[in-house]
C-alpha atoms as a PDB file:
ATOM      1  CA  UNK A   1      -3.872 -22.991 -27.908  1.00  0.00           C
ATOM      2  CA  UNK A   2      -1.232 -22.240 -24.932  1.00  0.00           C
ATOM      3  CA  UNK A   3      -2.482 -23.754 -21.841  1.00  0.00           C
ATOM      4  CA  UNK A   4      -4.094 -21.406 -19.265  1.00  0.00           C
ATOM      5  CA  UNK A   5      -2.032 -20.445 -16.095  1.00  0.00           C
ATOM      6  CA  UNK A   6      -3.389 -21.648 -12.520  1.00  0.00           C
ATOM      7  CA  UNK A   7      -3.902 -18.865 -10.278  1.00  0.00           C
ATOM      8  CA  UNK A   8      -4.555 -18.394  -6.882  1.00  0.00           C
ATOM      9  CA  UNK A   9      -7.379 -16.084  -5.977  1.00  0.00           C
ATOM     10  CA  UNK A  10      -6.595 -13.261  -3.678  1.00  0.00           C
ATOM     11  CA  UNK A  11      -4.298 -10.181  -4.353  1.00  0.00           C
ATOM     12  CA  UNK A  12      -0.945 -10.548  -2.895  1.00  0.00           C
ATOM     13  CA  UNK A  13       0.008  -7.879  -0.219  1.00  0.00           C
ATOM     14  CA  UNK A  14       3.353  -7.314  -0.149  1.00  0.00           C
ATOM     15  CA  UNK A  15       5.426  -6.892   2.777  1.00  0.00           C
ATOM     16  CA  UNK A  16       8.609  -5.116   2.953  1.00  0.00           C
ATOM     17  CA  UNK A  17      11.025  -4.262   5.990  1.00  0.00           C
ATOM     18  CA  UNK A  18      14.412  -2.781   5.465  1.00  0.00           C
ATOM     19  CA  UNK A  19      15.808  -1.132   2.304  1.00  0.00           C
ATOM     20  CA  UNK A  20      19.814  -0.710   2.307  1.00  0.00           C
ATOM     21  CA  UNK A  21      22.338  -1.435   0.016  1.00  0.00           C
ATOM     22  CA  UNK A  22      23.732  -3.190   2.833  1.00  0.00           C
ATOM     23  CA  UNK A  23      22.426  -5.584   6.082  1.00  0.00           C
ATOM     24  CA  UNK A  24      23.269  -3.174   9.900  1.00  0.00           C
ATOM     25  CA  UNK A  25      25.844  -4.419  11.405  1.00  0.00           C
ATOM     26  CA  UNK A  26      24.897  -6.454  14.235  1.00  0.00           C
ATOM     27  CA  UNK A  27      21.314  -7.732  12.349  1.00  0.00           C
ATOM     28  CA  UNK A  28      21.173 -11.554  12.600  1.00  0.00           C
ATOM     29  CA  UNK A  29      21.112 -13.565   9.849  1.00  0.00           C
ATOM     30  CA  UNK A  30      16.819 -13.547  10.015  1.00  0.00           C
ATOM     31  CA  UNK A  31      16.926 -10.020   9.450  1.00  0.00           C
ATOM     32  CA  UNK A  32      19.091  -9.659   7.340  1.00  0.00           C
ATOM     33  CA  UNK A  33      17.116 -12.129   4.625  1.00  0.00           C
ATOM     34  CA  UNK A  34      14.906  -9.297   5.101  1.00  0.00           C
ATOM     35  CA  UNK A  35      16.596  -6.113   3.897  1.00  0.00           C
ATOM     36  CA  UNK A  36      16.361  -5.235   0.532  1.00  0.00           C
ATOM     37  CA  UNK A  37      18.392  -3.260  -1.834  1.00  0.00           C
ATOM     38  CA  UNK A  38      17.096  -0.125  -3.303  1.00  0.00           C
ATOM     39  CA  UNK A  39      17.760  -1.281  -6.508  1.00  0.00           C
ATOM     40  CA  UNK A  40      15.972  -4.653  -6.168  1.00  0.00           C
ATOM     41  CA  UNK A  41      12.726  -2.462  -4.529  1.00  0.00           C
ATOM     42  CA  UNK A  42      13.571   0.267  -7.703  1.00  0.00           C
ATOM     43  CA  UNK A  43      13.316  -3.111 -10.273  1.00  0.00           C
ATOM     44  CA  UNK A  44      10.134  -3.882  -8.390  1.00  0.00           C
ATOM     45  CA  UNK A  45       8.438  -1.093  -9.274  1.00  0.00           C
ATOM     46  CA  UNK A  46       9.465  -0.844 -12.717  1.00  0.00           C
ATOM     47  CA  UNK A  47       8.054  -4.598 -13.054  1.00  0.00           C
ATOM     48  CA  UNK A  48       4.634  -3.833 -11.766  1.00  0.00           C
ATOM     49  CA  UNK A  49       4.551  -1.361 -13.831  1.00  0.00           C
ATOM     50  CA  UNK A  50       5.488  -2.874 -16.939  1.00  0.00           C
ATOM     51  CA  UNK A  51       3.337  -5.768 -15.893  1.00  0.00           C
ATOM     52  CA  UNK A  52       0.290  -3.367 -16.030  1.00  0.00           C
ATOM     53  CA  UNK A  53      -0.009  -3.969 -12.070  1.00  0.00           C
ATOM     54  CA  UNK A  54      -2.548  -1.476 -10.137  1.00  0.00           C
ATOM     55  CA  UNK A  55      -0.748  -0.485  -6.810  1.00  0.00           C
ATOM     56  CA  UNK A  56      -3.975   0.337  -4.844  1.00  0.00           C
ATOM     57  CA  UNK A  57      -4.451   1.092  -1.005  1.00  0.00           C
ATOM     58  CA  UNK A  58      -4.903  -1.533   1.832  1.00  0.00           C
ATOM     59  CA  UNK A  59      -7.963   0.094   2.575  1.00  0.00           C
ATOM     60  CA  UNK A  60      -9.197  -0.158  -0.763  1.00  0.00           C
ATOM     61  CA  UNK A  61      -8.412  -3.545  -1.519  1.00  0.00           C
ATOM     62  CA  UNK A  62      -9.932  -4.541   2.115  1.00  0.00           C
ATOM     63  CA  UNK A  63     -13.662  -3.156   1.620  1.00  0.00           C
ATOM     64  CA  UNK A  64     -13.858  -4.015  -2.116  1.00  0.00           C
ATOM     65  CA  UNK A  65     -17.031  -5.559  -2.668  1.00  0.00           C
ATOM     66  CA  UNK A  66     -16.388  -6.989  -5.517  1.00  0.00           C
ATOM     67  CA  UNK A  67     -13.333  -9.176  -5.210  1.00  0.00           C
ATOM     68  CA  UNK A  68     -10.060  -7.475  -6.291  1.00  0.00           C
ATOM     69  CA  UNK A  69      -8.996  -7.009  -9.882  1.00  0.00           C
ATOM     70  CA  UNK A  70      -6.555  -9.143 -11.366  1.00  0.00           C
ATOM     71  CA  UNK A  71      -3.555  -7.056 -11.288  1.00  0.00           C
ATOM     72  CA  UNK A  72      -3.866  -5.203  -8.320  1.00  0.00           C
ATOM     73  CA  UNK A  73      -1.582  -5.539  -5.270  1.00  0.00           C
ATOM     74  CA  UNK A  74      -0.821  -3.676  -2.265  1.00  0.00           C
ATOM     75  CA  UNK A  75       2.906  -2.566  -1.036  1.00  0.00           C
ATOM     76  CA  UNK A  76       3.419  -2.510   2.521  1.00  0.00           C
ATOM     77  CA  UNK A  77       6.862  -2.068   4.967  1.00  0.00           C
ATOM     78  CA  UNK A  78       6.810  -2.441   8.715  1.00  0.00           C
ATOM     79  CA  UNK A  79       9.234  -1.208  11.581  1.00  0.00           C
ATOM     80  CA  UNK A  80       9.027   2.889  10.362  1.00  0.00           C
ATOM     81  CA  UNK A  81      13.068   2.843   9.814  1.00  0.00           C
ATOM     82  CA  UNK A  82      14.574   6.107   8.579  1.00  0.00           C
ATOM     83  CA  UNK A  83      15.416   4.052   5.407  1.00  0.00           C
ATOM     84  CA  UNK A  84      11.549   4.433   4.694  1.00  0.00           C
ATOM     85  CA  UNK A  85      12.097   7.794   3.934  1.00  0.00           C
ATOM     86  CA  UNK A  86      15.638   7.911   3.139  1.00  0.00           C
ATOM     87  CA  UNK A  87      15.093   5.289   0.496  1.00  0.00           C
ATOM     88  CA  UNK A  88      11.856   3.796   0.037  1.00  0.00           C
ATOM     89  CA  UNK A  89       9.992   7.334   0.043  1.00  0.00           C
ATOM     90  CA  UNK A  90      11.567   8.767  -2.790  1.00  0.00           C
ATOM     91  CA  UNK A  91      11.481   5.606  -5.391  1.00  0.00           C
ATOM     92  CA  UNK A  92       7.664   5.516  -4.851  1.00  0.00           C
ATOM     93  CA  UNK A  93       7.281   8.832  -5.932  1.00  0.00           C
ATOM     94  CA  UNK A  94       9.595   8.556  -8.872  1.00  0.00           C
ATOM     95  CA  UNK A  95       7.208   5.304  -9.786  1.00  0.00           C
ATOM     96  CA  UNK A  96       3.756   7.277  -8.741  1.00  0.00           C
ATOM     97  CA  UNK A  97       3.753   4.204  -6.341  1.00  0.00           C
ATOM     98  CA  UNK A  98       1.750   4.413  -3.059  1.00  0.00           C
ATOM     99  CA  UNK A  99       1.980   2.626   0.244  1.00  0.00           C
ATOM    100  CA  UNK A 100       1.409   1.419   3.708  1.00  0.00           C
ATOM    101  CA  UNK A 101       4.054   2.034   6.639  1.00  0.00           C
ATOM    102  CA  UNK A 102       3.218   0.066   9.668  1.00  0.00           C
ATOM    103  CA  UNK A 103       5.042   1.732  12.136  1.00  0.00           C
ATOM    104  CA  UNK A 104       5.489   1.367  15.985  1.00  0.00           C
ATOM    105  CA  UNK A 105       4.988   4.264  17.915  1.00  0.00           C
ATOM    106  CA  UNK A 106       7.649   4.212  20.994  1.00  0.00           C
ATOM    107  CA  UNK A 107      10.375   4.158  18.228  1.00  0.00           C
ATOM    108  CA  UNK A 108       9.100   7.285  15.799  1.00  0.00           C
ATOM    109  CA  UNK A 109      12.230   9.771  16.523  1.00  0.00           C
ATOM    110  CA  UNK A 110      14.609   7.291  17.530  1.00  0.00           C
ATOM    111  CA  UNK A 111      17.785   7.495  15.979  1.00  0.00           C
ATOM    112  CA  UNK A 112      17.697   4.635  13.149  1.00  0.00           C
ATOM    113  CA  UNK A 113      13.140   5.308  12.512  1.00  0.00           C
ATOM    114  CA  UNK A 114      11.355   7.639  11.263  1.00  0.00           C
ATOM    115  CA  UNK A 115      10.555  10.948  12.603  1.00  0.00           C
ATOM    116  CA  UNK A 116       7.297  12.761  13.393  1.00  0.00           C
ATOM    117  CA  UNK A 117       8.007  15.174  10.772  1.00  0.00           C
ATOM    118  CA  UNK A 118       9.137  12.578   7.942  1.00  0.00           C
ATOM    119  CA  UNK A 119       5.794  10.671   8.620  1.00  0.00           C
ATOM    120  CA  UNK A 120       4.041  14.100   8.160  1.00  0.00           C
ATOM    121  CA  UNK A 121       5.523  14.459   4.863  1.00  0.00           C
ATOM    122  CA  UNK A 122       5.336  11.109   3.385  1.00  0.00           C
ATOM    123  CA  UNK A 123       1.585  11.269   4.321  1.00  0.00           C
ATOM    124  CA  UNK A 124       1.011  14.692   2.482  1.00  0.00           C
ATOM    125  CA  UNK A 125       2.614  12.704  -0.728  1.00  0.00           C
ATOM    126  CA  UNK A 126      -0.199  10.186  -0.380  1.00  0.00           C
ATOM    127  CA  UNK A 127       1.118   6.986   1.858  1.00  0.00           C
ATOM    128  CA  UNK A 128      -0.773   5.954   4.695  1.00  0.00           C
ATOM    129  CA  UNK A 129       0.477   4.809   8.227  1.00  0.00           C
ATOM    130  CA  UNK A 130      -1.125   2.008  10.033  1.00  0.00           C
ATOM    131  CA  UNK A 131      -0.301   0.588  13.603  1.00  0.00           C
ATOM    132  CA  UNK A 132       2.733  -2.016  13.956  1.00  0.00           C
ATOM    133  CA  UNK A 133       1.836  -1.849  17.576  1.00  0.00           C
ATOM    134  CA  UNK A 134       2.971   0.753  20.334  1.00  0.00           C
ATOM    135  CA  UNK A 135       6.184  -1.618  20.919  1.00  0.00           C
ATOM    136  CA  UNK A 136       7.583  -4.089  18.900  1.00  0.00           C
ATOM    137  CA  UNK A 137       6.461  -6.950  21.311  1.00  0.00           C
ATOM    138  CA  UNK A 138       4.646 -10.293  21.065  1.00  0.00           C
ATOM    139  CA  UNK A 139       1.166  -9.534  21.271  1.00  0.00           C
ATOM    140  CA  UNK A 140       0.188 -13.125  22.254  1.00  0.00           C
ATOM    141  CA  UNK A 141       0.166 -13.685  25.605  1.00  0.00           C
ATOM    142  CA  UNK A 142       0.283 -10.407  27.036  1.00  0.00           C
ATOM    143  CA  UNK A 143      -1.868  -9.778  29.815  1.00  0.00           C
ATOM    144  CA  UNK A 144      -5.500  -8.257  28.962  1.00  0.00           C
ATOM    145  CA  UNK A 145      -5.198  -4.464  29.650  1.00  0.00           C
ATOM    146  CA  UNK A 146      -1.578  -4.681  28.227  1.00  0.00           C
ATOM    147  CA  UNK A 147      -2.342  -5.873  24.994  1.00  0.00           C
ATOM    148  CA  UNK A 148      -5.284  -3.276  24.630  1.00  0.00           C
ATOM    149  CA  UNK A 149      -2.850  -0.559  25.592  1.00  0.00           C
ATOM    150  CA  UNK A 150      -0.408  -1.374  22.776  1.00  0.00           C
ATOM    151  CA  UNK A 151      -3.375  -1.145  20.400  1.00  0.00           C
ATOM    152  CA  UNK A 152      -5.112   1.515  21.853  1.00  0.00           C
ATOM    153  CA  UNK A 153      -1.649   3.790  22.668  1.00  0.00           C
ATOM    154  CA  UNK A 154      -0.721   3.434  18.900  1.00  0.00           C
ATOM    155  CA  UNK A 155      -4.029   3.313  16.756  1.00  0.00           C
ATOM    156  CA  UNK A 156      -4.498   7.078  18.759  1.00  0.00           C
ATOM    157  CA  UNK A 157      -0.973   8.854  18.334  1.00  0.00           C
ATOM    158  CA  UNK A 158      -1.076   8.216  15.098  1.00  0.00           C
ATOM    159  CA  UNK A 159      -4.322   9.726  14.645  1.00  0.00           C
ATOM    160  CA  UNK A 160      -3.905  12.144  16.521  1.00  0.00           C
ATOM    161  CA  UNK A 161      -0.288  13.621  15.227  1.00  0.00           C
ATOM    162  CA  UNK A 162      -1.192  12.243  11.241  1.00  0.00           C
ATOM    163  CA  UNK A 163      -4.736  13.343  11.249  1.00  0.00           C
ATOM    164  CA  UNK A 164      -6.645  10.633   9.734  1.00  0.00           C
ATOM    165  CA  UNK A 165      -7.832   6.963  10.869  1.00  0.00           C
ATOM    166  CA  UNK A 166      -5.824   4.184  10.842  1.00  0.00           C
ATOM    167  CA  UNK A 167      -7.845   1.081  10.236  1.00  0.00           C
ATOM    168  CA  UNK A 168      -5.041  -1.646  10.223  1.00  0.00           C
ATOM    169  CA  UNK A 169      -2.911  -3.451  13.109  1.00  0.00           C
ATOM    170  CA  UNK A 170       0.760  -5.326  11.568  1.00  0.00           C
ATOM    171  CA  UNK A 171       1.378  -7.978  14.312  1.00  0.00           C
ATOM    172  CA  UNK A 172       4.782  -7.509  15.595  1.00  0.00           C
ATOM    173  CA  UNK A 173       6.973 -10.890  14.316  1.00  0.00           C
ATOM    174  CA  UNK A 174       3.568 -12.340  12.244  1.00  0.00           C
ATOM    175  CA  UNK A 175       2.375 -13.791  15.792  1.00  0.00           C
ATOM    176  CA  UNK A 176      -1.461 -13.509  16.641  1.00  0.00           C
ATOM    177  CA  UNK A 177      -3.914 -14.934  17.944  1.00  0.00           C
ATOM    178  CA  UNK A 178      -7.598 -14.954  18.431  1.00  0.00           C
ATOM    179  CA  UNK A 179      -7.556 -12.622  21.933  1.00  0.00           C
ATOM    180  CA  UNK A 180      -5.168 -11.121  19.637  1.00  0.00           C
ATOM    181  CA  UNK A 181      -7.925 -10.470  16.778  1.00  0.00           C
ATOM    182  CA  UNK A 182     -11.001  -9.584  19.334  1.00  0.00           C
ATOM    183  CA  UNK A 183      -8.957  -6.901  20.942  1.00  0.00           C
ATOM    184  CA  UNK A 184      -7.916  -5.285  17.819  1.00  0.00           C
ATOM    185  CA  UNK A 185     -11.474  -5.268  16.663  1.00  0.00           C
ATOM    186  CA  UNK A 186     -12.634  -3.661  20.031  1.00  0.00           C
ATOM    187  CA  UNK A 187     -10.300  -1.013  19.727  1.00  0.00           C
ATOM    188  CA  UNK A 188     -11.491  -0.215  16.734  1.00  0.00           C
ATOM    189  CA  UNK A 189      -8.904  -1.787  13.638  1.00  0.00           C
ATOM    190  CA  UNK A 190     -10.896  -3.376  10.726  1.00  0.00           C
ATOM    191  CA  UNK A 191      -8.412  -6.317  10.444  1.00  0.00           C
ATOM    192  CA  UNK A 192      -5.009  -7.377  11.342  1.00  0.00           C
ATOM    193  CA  UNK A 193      -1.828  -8.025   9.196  1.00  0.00           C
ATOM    194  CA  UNK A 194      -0.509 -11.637   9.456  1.00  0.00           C
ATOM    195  CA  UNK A 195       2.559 -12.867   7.493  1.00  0.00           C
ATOM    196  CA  UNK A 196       1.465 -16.135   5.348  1.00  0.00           C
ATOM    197  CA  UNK A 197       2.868 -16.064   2.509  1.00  0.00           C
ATOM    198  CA  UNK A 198      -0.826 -16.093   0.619  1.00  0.00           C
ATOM    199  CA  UNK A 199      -3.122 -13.908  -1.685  1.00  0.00           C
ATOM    200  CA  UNK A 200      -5.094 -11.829   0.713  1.00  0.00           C
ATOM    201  CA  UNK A 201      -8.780 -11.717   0.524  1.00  0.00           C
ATOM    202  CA  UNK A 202     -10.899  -8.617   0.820  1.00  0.00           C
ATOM    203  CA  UNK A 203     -13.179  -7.884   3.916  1.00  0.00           C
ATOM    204  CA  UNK A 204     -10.813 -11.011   5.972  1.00  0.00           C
ATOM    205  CA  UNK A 205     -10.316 -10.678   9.820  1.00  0.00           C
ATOM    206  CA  UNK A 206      -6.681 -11.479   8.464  1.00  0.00           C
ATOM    207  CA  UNK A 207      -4.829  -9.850   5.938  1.00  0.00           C
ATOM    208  CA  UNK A 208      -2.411 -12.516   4.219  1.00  0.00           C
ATOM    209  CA  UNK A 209       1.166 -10.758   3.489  1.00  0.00           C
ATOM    210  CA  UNK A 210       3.804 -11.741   1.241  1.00  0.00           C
ATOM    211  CA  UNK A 211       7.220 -11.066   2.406  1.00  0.00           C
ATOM    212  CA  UNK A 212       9.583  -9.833  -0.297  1.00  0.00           C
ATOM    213  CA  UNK A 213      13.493 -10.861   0.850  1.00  0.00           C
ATOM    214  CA  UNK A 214      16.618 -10.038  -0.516  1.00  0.00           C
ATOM    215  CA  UNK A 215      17.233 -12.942  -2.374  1.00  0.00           C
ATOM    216  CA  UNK A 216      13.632 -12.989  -4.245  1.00  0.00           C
ATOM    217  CA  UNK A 217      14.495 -13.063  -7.268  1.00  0.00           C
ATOM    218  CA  UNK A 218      12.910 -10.729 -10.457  1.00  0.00           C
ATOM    219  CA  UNK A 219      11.204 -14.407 -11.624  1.00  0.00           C
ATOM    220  CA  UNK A 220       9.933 -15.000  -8.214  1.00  0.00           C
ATOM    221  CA  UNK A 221       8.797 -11.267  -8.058  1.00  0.00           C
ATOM    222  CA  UNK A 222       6.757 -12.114 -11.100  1.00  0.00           C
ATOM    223  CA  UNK A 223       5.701 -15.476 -10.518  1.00  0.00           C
ATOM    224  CA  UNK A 224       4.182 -13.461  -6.834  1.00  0.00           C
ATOM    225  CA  UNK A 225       2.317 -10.917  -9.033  1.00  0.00           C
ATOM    226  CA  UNK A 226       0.989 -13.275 -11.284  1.00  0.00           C
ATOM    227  CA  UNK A 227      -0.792 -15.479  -8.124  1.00  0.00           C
ATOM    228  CA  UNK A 228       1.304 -18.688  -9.571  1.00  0.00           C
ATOM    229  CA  UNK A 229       1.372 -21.300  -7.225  1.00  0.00           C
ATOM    230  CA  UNK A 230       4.785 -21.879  -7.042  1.00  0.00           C
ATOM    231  CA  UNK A 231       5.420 -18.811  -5.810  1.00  0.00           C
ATOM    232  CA  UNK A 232       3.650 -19.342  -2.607  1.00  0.00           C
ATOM    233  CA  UNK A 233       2.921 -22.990  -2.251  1.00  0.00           C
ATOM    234  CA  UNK A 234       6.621 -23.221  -0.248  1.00  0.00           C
ATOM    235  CA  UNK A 235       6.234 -20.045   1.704  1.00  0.00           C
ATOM    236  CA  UNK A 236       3.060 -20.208   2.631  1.00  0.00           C
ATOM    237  CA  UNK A 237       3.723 -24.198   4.156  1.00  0.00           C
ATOM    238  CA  UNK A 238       7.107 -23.195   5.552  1.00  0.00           C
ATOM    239  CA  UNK A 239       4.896 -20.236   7.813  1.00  0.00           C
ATOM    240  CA  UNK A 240       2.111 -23.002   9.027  1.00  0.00           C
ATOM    241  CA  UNK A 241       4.909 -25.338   9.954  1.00  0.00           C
ATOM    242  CA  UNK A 242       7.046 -22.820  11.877  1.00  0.00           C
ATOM    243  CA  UNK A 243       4.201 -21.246  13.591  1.00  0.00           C
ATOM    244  CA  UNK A 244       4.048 -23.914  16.912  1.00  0.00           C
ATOM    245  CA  UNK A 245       7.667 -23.868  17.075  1.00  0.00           C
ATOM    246  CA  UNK A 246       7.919 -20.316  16.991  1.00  0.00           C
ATOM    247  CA  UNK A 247       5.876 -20.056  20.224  1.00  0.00           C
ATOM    248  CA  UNK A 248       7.366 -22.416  21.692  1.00  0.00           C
ATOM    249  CA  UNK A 249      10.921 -20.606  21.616  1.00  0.00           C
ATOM    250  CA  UNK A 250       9.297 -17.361  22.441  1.00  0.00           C
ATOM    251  CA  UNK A 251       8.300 -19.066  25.219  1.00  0.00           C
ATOM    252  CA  UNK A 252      11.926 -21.074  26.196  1.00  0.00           C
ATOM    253  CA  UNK A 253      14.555 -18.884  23.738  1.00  0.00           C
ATOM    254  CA  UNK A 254      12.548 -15.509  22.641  1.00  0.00           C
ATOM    255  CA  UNK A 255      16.564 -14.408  21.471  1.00  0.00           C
ATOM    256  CA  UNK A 256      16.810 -16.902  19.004  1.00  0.00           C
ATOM    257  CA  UNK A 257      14.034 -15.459  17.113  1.00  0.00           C
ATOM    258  CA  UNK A 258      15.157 -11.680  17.460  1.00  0.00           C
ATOM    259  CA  UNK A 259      11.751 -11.025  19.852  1.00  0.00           C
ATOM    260  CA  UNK A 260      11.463  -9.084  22.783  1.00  0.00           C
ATOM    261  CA  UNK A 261       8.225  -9.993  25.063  1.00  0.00           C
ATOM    262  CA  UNK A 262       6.703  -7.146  27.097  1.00  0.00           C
ATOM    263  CA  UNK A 263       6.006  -7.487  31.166  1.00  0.00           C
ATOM    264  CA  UNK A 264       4.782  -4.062  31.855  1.00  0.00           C
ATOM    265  CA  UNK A 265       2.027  -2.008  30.840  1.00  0.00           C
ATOM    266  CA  UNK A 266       2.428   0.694  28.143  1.00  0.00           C
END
C-alpha cells in the first residue's frame, strides 16, 4: 500500500497581482517576481480543473462551518490593474473560474487600473471586489482617524458604485497589525487578507494567502493545491522572518521595499 501524503489543513487562498506577458518597465525586481504570464495563470486553471479543484468564493470558504472541502481553493489578485480585465477577466470565464479583486479605490480610472465600468462588468459575470484599501499605503502606523478613513472611504465606494457588501480588507504590502485588525472589524470587514504563505482557515481574523510568482512552477502549483508541505514550509518561514525587517525599512528605507507611507488624511 502507497504511503499516505501529509497535508496541511486549511485551503490555500491564492494570491495573484499582475498578469503580462511581460514585467512594466520601470517595476523593480520585487514586482516583477510577481507578474505572471497569461499563459502560466491559463495552465493554472486548466490544472485545477483537471485536478478536480472547487474554485469557491472568499466569502464562502470564510463562514463555512464545517471546515473546507479538500479540493477547494480560492483565487484572489490585488492592485485592480487594467490587466485584470484585459487578461485575467476573460481566462476565468473561458475556465467558468470565479474570483476576488482587491482593489484600491483612489486608483480605479487611472490610466494602468481598472475602470468603474470594467469593475461593473466583471461583477455582473460573477467576481466579487473587496477593499485593498483607499490608497495603497502602510496601514500600520497611521494615525487613528487616518487609518479608519482608508477603510471606511473604500469598504463604502465600492458599495456604493458595485452594489453589494464587501466583507474583506487586502492589507496593502501584507503589513498589519492588531490596531490594524480592530479597526477593520469596527468598520465593518469580517477579516483581513495577510500574505503567509499558509492554508487559510475558515471564520480566522486573518486570512492566510498564497502568493503565486512567475517562476512557480506547474509542480509547485500542484504541490500548493495539494496542501504538501513543501510547498509552503519555505514560504511561509521566509514571510515570519522578513516581517521585523520589513518594518524596520519602512521605517528607515520605505523605497527599498516599493512602499509609499501616507501623512495626510484621506
Amino acid at each position: 500500500m502507497a504511503a499516505r501524503k501529509l497535508m496541511l489543513g486549511g485551503a490555500p487562498v491564492l494570491m495573484y497581482h499582475g498578469i503580462g506577458d511581460s514585467i512594466p518597465a520601470g517595476a523593480s525586481d520585487r514586482e516583477g517576481r510577481y507578474w505572471v504570464s497569461p499563459e502560466s495563470l491559463e495552465r493554472q486553471l486548466a490544472q485545477m480543473r483537471a485536478g478536480g479543484q472547487s474554485i469557491v468564493s472568499l466569502h464562502a470558504f470564510w463562514a463555512s462551518r464545517e471546515g473546507p472541502a479538500p479540493q477547494q481553493v480560492v483565487l484572489t489578485f490585488d492592485d485592480g490593474r487594467a490587466t485584470d480585465y484585459k487578461l485575467a477577466f476573460p481566462l476565468l470565464l473561458a475556465a467558468g473560474a470565479r474570483a476576488e479583486f482587491f482593489v484600491n479605490t483612489a486608483t480605479i480610472g487611472q490610466s494602468g487600473y481598472l475602470a468603474w465600468d470594467q469593475i461593473a462588468e466583471m461583477h455582473r459575470a460573477g467576481m466579487t471586489f473587496q477593499s485593498h484599501a483607499h490608497d495603497h499605503v502602510v496601514l500600520p502606523g497611521l494615525p487613528p482617524q487616518v487609518l479608519k478613513n482608508e477603510l471606511h472611504t473604500s469598504k463604502h465606494l465600492l458599495e456604493d458604485r458595485v452594489g453589494c457588501g464587501v466583507e474583506f480588507l487586502a492589507a496593502p504590502y501584507g503589513l498589519l497589525d492588531r490596531r490594524v485588525l480592530d479597526t477593520a472589524r469596527e468598520v465593518g470587514y469580517q477579516a483581513v487578507c495577510g500574505s503567509l504563505s499558509w492554508p487559510a482557515r475558515p471564520g480566522a481574523a486573518i486570512v492566510n494567502r498564497v502568493p503565486v510568482c512567475r517562476n512557480t512552477t506547474t509542480a509547485r502549483f500542484e504541490a500548493i493545491l495539494a496542501r504538501q508541505p513543501s510547498a509552503y514550509l519555505p514560504g511561509g518561514a521566509r514571510t515570519m522572518l522578513m516581517y521585523l525587517p520589513k518594518r524596520v525599512l519602512l521605517k528607515v528605507r520605505p523605497h527599498y521595499l516599493g512602499a509609499q507611507i501616507q501623512t495626510e488624511g484621506v
